[in-house]
Short mmCIF file of C-alpha atoms in Angstrom, two decimals:
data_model
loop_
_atom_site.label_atom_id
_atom_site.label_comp_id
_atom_site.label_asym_id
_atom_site.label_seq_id
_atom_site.Cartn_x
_atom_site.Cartn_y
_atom_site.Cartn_z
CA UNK H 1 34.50 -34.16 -0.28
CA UNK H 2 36.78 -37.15 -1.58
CA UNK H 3 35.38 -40.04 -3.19
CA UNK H 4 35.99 -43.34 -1.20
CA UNK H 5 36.20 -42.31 2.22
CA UNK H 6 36.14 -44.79 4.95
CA UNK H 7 34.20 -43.74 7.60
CA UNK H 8 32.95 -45.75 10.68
CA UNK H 9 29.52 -44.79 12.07
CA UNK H 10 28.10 -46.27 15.12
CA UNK H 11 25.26 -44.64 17.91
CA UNK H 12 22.92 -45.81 20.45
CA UNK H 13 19.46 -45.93 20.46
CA UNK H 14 18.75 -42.24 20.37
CA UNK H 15 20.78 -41.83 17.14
CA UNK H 16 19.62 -44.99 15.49
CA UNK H 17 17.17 -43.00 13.00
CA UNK H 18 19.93 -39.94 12.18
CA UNK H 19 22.53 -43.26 11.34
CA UNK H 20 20.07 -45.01 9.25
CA UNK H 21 19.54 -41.69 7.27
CA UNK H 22 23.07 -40.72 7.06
CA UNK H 23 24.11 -44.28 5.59
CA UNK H 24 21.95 -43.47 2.72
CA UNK H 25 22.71 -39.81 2.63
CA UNK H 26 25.98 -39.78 0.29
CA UNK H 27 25.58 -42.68 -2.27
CA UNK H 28 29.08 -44.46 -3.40
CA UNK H 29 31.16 -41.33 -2.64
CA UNK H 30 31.88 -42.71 1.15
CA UNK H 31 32.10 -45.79 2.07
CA UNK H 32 30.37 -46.65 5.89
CA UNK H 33 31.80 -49.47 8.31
CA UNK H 34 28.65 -49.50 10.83
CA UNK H 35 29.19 -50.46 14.60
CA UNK H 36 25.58 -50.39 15.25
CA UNK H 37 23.09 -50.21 17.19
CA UNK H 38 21.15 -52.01 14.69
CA UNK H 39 17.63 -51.44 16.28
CA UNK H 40 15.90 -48.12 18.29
CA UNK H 41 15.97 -50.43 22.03
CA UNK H 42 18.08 -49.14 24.44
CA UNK H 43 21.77 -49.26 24.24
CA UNK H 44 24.66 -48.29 26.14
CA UNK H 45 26.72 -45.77 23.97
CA UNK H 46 30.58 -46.70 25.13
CA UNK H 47 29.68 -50.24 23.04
CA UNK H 48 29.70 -48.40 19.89
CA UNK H 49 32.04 -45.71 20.30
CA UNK H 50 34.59 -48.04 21.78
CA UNK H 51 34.50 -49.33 18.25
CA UNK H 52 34.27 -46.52 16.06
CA UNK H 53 37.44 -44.58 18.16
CA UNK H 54 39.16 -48.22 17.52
CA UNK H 55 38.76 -47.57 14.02
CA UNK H 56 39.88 -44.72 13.23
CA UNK H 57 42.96 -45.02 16.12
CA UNK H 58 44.04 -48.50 14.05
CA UNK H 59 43.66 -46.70 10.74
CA UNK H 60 40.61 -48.52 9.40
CA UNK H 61 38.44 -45.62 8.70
CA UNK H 62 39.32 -41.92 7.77
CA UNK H 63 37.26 -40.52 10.02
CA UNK H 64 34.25 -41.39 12.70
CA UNK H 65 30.56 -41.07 13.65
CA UNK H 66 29.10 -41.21 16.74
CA UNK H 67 25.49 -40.20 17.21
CA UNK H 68 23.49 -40.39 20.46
CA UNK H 69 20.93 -38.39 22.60
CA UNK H 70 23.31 -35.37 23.62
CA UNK H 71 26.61 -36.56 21.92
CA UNK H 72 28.13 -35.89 24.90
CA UNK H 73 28.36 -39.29 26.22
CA UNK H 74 29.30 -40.48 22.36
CA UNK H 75 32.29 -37.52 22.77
CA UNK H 76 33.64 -38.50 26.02
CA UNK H 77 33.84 -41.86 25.47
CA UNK H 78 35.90 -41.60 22.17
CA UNK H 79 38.06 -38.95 23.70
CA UNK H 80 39.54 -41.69 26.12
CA UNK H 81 41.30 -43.01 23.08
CA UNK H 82 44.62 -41.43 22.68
CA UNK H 83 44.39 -40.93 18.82
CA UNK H 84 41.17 -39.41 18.60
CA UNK H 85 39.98 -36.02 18.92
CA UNK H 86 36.24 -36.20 19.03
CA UNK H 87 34.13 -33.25 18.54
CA UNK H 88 30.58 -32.47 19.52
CA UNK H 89 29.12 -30.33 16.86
CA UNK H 90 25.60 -29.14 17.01
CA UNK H 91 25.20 -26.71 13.74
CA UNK H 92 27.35 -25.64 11.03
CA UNK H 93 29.90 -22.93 12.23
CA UNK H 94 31.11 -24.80 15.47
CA UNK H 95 32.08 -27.99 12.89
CA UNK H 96 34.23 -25.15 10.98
CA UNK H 97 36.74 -24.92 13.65
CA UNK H 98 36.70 -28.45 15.11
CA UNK H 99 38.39 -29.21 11.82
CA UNK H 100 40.20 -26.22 10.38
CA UNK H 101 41.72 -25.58 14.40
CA UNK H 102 41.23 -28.76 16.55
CA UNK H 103 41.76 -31.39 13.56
CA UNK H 104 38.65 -33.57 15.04
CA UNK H 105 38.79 -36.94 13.49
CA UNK H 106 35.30 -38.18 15.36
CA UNK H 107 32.32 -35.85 14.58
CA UNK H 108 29.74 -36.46 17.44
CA UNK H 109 26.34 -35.40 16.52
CA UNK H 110 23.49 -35.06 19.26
CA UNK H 111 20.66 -36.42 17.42
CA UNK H 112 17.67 -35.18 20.00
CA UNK H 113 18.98 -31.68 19.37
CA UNK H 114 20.33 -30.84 15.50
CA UNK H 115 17.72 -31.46 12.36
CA UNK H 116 18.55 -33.90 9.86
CA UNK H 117 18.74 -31.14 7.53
CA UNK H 118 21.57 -29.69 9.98
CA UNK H 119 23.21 -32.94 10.10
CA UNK H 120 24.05 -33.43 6.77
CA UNK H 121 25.64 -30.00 6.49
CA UNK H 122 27.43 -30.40 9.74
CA UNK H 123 28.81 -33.89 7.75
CA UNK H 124 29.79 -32.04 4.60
CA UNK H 125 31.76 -29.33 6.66
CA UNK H 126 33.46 -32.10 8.32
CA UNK H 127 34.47 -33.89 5.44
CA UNK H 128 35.64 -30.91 3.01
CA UNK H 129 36.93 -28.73 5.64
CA UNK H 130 41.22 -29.21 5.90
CA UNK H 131 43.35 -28.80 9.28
CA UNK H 132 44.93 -25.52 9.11
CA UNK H 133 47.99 -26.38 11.16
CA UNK H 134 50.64 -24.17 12.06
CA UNK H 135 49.70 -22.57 15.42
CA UNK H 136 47.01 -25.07 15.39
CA UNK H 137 49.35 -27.62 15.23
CA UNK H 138 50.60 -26.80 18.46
CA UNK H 139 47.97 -26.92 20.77
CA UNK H 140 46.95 -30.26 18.51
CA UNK H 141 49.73 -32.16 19.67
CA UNK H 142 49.44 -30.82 23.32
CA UNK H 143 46.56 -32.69 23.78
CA UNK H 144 47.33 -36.19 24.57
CA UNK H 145 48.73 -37.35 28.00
#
């Protein structure tokens, strides 16, 4: 994993624990913009990953974070943004290929569903897993409209 990445994190309610954990999970090597929530009350999701696909689509942060319930609602909401490629990853091997294939630059993690455990391994494969291209690169840049 490189030292000093940006990252921006954001989630709802139902992720707030997993994003408190995960901004203390990696010390000085990363460096966190969070878009909240800051409490567990109910929140609507599209607030915070609204602002999370902003930063990464306006070069901000490397890469973003969006935790909620499911992730799905986290994923479909950053995947309205044309620069973003937001992927929902659940365990280990299905973050391999959102990288090394689909070049994902939003991991979406459903926090009701993976361990913390699982989460921080699901992080590290995002971060020190590279984009393959080549054929990869093809379908890539097929996939905005």
């Amino acid at each position: 994993m490189k030292k000093g990445l940006k990252i921006a994190i954001g989630a709802d309610h139902a992720g707030f624990d997993y994003k408190q954990a995960i901004l203390g999970m990696f010390g000085d090597d990363i460096i966190f913009t969070d878009h909240g929530t800051y409490s567990s009350e109910s929140a609507d999701y599209p607030d915070f990953a609204h602002l999370v696909a902003n930063a990464v689509e306006n070069g901000e942060a490397d890469f973003g974070f969006l935790l909620c319930g499911s992730a799905n609602g986290v994923a479909m909401t950053a995947n309205k943004h044309q620069g973003i490629r937001a992927a929902l990853c659940w365990k280990p091997d299905v973050t391999i290929p959102a990288r090394t294939h689909n070049n994902a630059n939003v991991l979406c993690i459903p926090a009701r569903h993976v361990s913390l455990e699982d989460t921080k391994k699901i992080i590290e494969i995002f971060l020190t897993e590279e984009f393959e291209g080549g054929r990869h690169a093809n379908r890539v840049n097929k996939i905005g409209c």
